[in-house]
Coordinates of C-alpha atoms and ligand atoms in Angstrom, one line a residue:
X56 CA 4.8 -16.8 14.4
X57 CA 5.4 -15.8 18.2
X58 CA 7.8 -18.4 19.7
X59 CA 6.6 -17.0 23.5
X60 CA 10.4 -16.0 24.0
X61 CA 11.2 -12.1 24.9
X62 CA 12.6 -10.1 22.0
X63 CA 15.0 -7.3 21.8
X64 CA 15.0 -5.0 19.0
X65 CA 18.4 -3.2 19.2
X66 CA 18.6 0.1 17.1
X67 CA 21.6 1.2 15.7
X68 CA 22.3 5.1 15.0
X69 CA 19.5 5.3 17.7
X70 CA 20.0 9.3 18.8
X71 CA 19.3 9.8 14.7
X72 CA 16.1 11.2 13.2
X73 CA 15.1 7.8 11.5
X74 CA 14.7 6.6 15.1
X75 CA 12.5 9.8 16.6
X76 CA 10.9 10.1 13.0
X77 CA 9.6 6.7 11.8
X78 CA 11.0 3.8 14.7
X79 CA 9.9 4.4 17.7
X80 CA 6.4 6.0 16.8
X81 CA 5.8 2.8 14.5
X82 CA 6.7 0.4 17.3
X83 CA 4.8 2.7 19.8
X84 CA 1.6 2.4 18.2
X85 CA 2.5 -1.5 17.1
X86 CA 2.4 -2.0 21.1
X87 CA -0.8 -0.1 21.0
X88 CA -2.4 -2.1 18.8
X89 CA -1.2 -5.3 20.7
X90 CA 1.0 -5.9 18.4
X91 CA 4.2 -6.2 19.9
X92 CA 5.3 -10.1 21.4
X93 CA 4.6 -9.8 25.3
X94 CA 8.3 -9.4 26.5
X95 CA 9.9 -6.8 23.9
X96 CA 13.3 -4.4 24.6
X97 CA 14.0 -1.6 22.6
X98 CA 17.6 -0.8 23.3
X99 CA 18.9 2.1 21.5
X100 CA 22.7 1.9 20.8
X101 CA 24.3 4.9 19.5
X102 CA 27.1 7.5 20.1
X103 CA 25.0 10.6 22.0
X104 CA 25.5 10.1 25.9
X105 CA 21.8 9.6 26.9
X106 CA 20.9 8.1 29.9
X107 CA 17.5 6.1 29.8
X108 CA 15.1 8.6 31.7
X109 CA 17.1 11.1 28.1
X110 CA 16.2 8.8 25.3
X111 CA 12.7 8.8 26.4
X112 CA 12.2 12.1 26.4
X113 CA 13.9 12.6 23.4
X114 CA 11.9 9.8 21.5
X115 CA 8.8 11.7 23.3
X116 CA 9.5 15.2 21.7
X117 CA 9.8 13.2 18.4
X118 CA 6.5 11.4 19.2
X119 CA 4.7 14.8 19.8
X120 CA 6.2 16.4 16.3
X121 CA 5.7 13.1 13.8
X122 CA 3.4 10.7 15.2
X123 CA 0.0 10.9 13.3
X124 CA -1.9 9.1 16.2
X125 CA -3.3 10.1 19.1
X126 CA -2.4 8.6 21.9
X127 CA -3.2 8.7 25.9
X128 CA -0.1 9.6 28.5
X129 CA -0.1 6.5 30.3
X130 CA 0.1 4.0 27.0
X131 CA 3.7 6.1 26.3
X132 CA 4.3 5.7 29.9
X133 CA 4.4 1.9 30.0
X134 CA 5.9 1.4 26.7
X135 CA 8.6 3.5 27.6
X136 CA 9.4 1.5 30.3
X137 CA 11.1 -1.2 28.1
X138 CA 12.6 1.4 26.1
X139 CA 16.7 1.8 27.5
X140 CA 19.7 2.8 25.7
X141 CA 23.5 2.5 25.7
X142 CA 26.6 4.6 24.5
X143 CA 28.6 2.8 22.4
X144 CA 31.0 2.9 19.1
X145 CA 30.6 1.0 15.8
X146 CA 33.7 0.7 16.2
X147 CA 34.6 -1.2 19.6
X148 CA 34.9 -5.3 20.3
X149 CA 33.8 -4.1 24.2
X150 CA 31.3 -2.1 23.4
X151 CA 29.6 -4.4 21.6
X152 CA 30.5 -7.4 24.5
X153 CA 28.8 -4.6 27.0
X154 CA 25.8 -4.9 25.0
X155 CA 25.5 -9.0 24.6
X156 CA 25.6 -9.0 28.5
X157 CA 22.4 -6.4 28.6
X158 CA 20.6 -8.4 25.9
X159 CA 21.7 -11.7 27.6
X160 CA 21.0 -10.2 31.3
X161 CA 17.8 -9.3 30.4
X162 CA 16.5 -12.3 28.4
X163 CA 17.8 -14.8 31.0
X164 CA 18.3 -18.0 29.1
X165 CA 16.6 -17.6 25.7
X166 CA 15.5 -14.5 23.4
X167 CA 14.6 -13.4 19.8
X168 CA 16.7 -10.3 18.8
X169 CA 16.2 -7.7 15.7
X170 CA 19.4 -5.4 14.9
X171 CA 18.2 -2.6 12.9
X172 CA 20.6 -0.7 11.5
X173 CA 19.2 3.0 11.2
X174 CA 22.7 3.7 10.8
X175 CA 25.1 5.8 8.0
X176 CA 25.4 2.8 5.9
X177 CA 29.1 3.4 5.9
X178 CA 29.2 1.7 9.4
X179 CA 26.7 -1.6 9.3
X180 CA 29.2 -3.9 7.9
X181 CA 31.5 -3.5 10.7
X182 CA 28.7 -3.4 13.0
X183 CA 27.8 -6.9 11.7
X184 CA 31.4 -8.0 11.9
X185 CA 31.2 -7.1 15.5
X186 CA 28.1 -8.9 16.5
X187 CA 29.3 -11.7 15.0
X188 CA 32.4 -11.5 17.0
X189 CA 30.7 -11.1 19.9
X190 CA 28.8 -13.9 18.8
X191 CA 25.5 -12.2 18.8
X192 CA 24.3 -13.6 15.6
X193 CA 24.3 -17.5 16.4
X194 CA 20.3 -18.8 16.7
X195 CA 21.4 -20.9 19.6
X196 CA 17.7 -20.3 21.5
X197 CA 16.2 -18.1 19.5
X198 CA 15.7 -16.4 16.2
X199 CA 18.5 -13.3 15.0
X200 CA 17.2 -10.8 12.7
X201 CA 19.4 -7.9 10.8
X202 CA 17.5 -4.7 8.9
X203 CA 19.4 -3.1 7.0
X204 CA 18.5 0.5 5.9
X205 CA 19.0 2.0 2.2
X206 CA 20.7 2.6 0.2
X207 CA 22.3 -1.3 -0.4
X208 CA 25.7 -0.2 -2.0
X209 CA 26.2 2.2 -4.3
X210 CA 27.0 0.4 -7.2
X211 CA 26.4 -3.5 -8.2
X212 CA 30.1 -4.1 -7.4
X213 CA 29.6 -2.7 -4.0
X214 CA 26.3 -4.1 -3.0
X215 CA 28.0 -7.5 -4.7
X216 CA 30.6 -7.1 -1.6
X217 CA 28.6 -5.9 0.8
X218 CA 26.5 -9.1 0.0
X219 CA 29.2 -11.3 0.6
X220 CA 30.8 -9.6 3.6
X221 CA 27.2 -10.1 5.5
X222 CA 26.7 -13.4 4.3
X223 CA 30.1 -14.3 6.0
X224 CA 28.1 -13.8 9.5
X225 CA 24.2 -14.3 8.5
X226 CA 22.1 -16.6 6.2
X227 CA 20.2 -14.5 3.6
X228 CA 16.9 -15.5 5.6
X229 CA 18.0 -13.6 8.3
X230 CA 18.5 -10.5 6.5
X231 CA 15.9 -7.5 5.8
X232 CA 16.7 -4.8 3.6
X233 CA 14.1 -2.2 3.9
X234 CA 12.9 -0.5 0.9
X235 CA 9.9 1.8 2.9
X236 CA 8.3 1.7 -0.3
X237 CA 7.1 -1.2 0.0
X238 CA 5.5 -0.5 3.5
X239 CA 2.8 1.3 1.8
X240 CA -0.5 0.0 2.1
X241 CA -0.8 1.5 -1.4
X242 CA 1.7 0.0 -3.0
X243 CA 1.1 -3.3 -1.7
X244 CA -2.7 -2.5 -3.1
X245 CA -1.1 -2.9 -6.5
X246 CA -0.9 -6.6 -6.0
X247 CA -4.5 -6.7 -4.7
X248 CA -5.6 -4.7 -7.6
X249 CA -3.9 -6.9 -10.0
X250 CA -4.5 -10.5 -8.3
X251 CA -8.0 -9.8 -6.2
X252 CA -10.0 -9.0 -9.1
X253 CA -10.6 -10.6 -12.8
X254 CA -11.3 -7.1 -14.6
X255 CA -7.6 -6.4 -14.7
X256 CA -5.2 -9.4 -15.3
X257 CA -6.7 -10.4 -18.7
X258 CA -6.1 -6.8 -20.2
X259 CA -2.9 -6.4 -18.4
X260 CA -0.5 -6.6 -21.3
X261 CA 0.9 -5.6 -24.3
X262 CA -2.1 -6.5 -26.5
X263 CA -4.6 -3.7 -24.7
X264 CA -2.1 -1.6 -22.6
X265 CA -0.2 1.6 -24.7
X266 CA 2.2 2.7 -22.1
X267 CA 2.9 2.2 -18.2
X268 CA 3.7 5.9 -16.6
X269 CA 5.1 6.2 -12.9
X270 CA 5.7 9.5 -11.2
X271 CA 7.3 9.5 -7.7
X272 CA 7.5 13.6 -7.3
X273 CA 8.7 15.7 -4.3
X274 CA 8.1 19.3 -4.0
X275 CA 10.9 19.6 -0.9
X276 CA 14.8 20.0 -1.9
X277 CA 17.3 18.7 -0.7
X278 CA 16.4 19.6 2.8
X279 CA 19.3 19.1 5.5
X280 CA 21.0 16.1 3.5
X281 CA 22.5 17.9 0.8
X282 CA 26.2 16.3 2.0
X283 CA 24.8 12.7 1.6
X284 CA 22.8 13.2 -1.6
X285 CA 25.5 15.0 -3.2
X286 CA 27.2 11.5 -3.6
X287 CA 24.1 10.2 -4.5
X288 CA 21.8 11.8 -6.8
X289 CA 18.5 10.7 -7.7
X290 CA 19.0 7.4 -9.7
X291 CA 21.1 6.0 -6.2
X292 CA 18.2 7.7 -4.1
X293 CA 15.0 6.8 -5.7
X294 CA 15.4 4.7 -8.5
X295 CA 17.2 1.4 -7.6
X296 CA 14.7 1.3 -5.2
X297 CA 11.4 2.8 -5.0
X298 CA 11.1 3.3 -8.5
X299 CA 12.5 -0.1 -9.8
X300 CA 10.3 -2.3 -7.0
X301 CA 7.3 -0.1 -8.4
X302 CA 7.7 -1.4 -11.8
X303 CA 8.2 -4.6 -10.8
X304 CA 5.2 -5.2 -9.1
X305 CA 3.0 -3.9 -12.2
X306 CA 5.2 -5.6 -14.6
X307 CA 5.5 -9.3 -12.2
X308 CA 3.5 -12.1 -13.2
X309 CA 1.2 -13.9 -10.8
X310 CA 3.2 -15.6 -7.9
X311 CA 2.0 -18.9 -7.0
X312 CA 1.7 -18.0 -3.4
X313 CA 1.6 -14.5 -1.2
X314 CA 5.4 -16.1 0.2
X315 CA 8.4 -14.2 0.1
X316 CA 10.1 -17.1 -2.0
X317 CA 7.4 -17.0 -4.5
X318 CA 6.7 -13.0 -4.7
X319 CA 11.2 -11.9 -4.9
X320 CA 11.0 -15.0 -7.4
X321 CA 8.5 -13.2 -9.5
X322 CA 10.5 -9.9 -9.0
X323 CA 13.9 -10.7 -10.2
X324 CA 12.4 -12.2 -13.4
X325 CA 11.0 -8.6 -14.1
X326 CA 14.0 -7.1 -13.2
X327 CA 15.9 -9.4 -15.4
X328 CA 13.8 -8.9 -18.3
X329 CA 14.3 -5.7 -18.5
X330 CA 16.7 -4.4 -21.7
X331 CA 19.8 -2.8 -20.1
X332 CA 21.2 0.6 -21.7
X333 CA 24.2 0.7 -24.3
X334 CA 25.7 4.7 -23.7
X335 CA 24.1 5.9 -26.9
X336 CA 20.7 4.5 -25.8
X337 CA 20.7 6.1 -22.3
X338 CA 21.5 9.6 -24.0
X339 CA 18.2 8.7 -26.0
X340 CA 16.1 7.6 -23.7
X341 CA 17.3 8.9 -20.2
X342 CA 17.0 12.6 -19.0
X343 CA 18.8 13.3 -16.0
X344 CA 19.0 17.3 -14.3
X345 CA 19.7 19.4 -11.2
X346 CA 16.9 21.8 -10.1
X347 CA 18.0 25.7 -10.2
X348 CA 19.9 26.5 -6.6
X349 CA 20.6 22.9 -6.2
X350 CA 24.5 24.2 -5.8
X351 CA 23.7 26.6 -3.0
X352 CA 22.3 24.2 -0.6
X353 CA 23.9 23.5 2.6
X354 CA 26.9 20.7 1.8
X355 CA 26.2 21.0 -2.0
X356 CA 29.4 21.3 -3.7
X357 CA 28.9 24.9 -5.7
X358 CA 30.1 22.8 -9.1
X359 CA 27.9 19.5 -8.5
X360 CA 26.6 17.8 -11.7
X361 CA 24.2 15.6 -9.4
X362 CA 20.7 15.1 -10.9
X363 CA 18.2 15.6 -9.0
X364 CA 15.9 14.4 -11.2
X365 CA 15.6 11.7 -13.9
X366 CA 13.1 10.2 -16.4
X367 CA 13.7 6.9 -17.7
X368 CA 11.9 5.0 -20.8
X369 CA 12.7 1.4 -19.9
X370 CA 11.7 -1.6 -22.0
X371 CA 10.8 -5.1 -20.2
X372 CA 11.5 -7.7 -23.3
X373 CA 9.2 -10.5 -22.4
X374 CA 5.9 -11.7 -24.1
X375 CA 3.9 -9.7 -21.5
X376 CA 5.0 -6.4 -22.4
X377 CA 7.5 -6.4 -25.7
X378 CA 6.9 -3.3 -27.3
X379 CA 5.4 -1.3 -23.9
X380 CA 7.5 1.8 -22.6
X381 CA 7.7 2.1 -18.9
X382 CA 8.0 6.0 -18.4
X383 CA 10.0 6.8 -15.1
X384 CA 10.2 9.5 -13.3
X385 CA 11.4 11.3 -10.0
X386 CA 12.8 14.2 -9.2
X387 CA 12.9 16.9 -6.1
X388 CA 11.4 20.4 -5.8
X389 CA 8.9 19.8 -8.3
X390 CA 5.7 21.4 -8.2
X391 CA 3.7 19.0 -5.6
X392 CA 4.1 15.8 -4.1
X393 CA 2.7 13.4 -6.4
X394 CA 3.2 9.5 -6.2
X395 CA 0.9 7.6 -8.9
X396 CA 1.5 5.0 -11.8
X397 CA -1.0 5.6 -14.6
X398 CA -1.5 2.1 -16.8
X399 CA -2.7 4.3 -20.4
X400 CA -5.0 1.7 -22.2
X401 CA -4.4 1.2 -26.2
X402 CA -7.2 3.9 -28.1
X403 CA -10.4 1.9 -29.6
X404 CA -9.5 0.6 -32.9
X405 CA -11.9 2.1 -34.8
X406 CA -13.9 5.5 -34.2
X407 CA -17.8 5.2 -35.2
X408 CA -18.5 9.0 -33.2
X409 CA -18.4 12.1 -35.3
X410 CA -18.1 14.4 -32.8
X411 CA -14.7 12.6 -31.7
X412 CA -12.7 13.9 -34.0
X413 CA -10.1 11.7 -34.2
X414 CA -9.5 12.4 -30.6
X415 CA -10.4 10.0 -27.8
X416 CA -9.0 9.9 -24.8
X417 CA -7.7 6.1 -23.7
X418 CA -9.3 4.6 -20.7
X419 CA -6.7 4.7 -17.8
X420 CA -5.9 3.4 -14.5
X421 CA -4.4 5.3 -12.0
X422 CA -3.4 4.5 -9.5
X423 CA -2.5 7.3 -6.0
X424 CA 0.1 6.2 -4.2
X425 CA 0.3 9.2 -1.9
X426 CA -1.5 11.7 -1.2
X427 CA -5.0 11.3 -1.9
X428 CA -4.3 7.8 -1.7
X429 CA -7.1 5.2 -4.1
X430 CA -7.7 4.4 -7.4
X431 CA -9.3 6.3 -10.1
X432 CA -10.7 4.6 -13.1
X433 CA -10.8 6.9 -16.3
X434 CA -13.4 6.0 -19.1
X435 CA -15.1 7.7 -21.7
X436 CA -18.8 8.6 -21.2
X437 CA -21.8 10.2 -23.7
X438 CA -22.2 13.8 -22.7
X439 CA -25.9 14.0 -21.8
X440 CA -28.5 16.0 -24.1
X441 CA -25.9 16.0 -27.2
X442 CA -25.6 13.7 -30.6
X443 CA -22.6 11.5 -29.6
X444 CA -20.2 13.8 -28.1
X445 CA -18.1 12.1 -25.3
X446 CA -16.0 13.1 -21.9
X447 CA -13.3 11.6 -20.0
X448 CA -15.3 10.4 -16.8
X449 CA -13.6 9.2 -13.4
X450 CA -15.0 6.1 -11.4
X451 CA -12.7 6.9 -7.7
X452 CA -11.8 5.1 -4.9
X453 CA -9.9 6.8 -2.0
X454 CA -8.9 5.4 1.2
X455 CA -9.8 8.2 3.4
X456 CA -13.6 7.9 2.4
X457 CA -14.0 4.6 2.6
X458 CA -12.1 3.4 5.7
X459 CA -11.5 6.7 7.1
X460 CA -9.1 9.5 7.9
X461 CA -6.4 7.9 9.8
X462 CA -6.6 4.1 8.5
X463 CA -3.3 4.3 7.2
X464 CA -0.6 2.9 8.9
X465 CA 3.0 4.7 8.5
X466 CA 4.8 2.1 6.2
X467 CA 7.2 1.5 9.2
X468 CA 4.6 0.2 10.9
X469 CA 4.3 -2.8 8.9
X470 CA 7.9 -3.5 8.1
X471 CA 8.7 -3.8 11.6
X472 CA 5.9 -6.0 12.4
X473 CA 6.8 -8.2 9.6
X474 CA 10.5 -8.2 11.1
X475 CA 9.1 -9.7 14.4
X476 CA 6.8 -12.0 12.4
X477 CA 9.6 -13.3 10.1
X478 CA 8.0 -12.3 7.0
X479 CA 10.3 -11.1 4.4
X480 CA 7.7 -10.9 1.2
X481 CA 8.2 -7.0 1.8
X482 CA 11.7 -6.7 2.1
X483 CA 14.5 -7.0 -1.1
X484 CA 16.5 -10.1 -1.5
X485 CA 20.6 -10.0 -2.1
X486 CA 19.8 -10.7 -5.9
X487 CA 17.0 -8.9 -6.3
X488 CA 19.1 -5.3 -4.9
X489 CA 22.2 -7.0 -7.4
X490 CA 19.8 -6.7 -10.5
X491 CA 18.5 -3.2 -9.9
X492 CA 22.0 -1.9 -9.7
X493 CA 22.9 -3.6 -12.8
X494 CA 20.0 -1.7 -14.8
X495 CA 21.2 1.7 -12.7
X496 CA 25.3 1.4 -13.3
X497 CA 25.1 2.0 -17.4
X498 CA 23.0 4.9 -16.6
X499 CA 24.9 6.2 -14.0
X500 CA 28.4 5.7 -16.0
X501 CA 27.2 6.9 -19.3
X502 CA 25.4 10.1 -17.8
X503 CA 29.1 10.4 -16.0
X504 CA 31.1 10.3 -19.1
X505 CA 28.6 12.7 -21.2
X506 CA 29.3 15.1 -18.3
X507 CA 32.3 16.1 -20.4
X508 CA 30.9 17.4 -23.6
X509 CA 27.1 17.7 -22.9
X510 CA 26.2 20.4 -19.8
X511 CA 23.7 19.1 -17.6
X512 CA 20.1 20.1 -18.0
X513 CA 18.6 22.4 -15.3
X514 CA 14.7 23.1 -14.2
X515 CA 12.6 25.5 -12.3
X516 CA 12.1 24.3 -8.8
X517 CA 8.1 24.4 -8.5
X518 CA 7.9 23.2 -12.2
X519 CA 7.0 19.4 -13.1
X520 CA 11.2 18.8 -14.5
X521 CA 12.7 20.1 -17.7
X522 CA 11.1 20.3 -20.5
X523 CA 14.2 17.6 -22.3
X524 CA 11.8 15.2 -20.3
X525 CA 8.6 16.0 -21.8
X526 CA 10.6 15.9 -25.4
X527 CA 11.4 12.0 -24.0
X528 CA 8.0 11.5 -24.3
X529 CA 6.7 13.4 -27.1
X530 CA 9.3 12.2 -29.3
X531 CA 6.6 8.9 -29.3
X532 CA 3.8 11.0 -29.3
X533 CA 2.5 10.8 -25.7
X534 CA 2.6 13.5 -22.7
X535 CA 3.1 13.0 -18.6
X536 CA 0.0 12.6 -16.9
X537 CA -0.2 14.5 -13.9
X538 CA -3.7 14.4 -12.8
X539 CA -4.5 15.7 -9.4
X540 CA -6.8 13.4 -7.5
X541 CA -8.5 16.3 -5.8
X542 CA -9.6 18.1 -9.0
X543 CA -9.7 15.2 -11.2
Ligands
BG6_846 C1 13.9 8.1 0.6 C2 14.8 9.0 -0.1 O1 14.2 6.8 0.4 O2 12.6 8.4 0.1 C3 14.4 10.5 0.1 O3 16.1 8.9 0.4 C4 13.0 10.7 -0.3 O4 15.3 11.4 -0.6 C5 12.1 9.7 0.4 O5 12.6 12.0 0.1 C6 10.7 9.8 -0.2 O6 9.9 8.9 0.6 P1 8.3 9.2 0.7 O7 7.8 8.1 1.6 O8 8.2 10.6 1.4 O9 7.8 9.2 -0.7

């Protein structure tokens, strides 16, 4: 709700390209849309000498390469206006005193404020130390807000610390840790599939569903970040996060309200339910490789063992889906960019067509994530002028058609907004980030120690991962599905 007060969003790491990229065009076309509480202030805090009139044009090149809006001069002209900037260190108590006077100049007696911390996460715990310090962080008249960027820790014993370093200076309701995933209109369509319609929920569970398959796959490298994922790899990158709030929103039950209480609630109990790995079981059911020239990137160390790509078979022991494989996987420089979570039906129990063969196809529900973003829904039909053959058919949905080319909003666009609103549904909670870790570390440390007698598996950038993780699946007797929305 909009208390009426004037609100500063203060960026951290604001000459970076999160800021240019994603920031400022969301907030920009958040103020376009009306948006954006009457007063706002974006100050950008960073260490790049800019002066004002210099941040703005630099946040306007950005807006001219990434925005995917169009946009006329004069609406950039007037929210640029609130947009100023100061020099500063993460580092210094007066620094940080300099900017409590701007905020506090500007917003006169009262103000909401948002620190976002688009920062190397090396630096935001001190940077919260000093706000608190500076006593920036106290809701004397008016409400104090903290984003904090991935990725949460590295581990469960640093994300455990980190947790109760920030606590220290902020109540957990203050607190937003972004997972951008979650921004996606699509991946918030999961719960309106599930929970909007009847079809779904009664066959969504182990009794009529074989397997649950998600694929989050990049066809770019490493790009220019090869120094910070180095240390990180992909299960740090993409699976404590993205991948693991994926499954938990196809795997939650029903909350009892669209809250944020009631949705995390529903979360952690997924997370917690699902069977963490003993060493021999992540050799078994984990694949983990480094696509070919991976070691010549720029700030790649020439010996890395860093995966670049993993697949994962996890199990969630509860009565919803005992005995149903989750198939994970994510990986870079694969052959296209492919986001989708196919929910593979059980096969009809008994086959009365000849011409089948054995061999029907399940029903399936996928689900496009990005690009090409909808829903298909895969049944079988009766071929026309034939005895009883039959053929996969597709019923489709895709957002572009029905509610046009440019109806969806970059998934900053809707975090930030939900900062300024106060809702947290989309954002992780300290023990919902704790228990992701905790199913990530035995697969992190058993992958480590096989280092020494097992070599690392390689692929073929442009190919869909090695072939160790189709054996992962075949070894059940199933295959990846990776149907193209445009030809299927
Ligand atoms: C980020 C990862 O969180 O997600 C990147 O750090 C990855 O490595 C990116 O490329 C993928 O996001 P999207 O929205 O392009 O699927």
């Amino acid at each position: 709700m909009d208390n009426g007060l004037p609100t500063s969003i203060v960026i951290f790491g604001a000459s970076g390209d999160l800021t240019q990229r994603k920031l400022v065009p969301s907030l920009f076309n958040l103020y376009r849309k009306g948006r954006l509480p009457k007063q706002f202030r974006i100050v950008g805090y960073g260490n790049t000498a800019f002066s004002d009139d210099q941040f703005r044009a630099h946040l306007k090149e950005g807006l001219k390469e990434f925005a995917s809006f169009k946009y006329k001069s004069d609406e950039w002209g007037t929210f640029a206006s609130n947009l100023v900037y100061q020099q500063g260190r993460y580092t210094d108590l007066a620094d940080f005193k300099k900017l409590g006077n701007l905020l506090k100049n500007w917003e006169i007696n009262s103000g909401n404020r948002i620190y976002y911390m688009a920062t190397p996460p090396g630096v935001f715990p001190n940077i919260i130390d000093l706000l608190g310090l500076t006593d920036q962080l106290t809701e004397y008249n008016g409400w104090r807000r903290v984003v904090i960027e991935k990725p949460f820790g590295t581990d469960l014993e640093s994300a455990r610390s980190l947790n109760e370093q920030i606590h220290k200076t902020l109540n957990e309701r203050q607190i937003y840790r972004i997972d951008h995933y979650l921004g996606k209109e699509t991946v918030q369509n999961i719960l309106m599939t599930r929970f909007a319609n009847t079809i779904f929920e009664p066959l969504w569970n182990r009794n009529y569903i074989d397997h649950v398959e998600i694929t989050v796959a990049e066809q770019v490298g490493v790009e220019h970040r090869g120094r910070f994922y180095d240390n990180v790899g992909v299960l740090r990158d993409m699976f404590q996060n993205h991948l693991l709030q994926l499954t938990s929103l196809v795997a939650m039950e029903p909350p009892a309200s669209f809250d944020a209480t009631a949705l995390r609630n529903e979360k952690v109990k997924v997370l917690s339910s699902i069977r963490s790995m003993k060493e021999e079981e992540v050799l078994k059911w984990t694949v983990g490789a480094q696509y070919k020239g991976y070691r010549e990137e720029e700030g790649v160390d020439p010996k890395s063992t860093t995966p670049t790509y993993a697949a994962i078979r996890l199990q969630i022991d509860n009565w919803r889906w005992q005995g149903v494989p989750f198939y994970l996987r994510s990986g870079k420089s694969l052959k296209e960019k492919l986001s989708q979570i196919t929910i593979e039906f059980k096969k009809p129990p008994h086959l009365l067509f000849p011409s089948t063969d054995g061999a029907l196809t399940a029903n399936m529900l996928v689900l496009y994530l990005q690009p090409h973003e909808g829903v298909h829904w895969r049944f079988e039909a009766k071929v026309p002028d034939t005895v009883a053959k039959l053929r996969s058919v597709d019923m489709e949905f895709h957002y572009d058609e029905t509610f046009g080319k440019t109806a969806l909003p970059e998934a900053y666009e809707r975090l930030l907004l939900d900062t300024i609103t106060g809702d947290a549904s989309l954002f992780t909670r300290a023990d919902e980030v704790e228990s992701a870790w905790a199913l990530i570390d035995p697969i992190t440390e058993a992958w480590e120690a096989s280092r020494k007698n097992q070599p690392l598996a390689f692929y073929e950038p442009g190919s869909w991962g090695p072939s160790e993780a189709d054996e992962l699946l075949a070894h059940e007797g199933r295959t990846w599905s990776t149907w193209d929305a445009r030809k299927d």
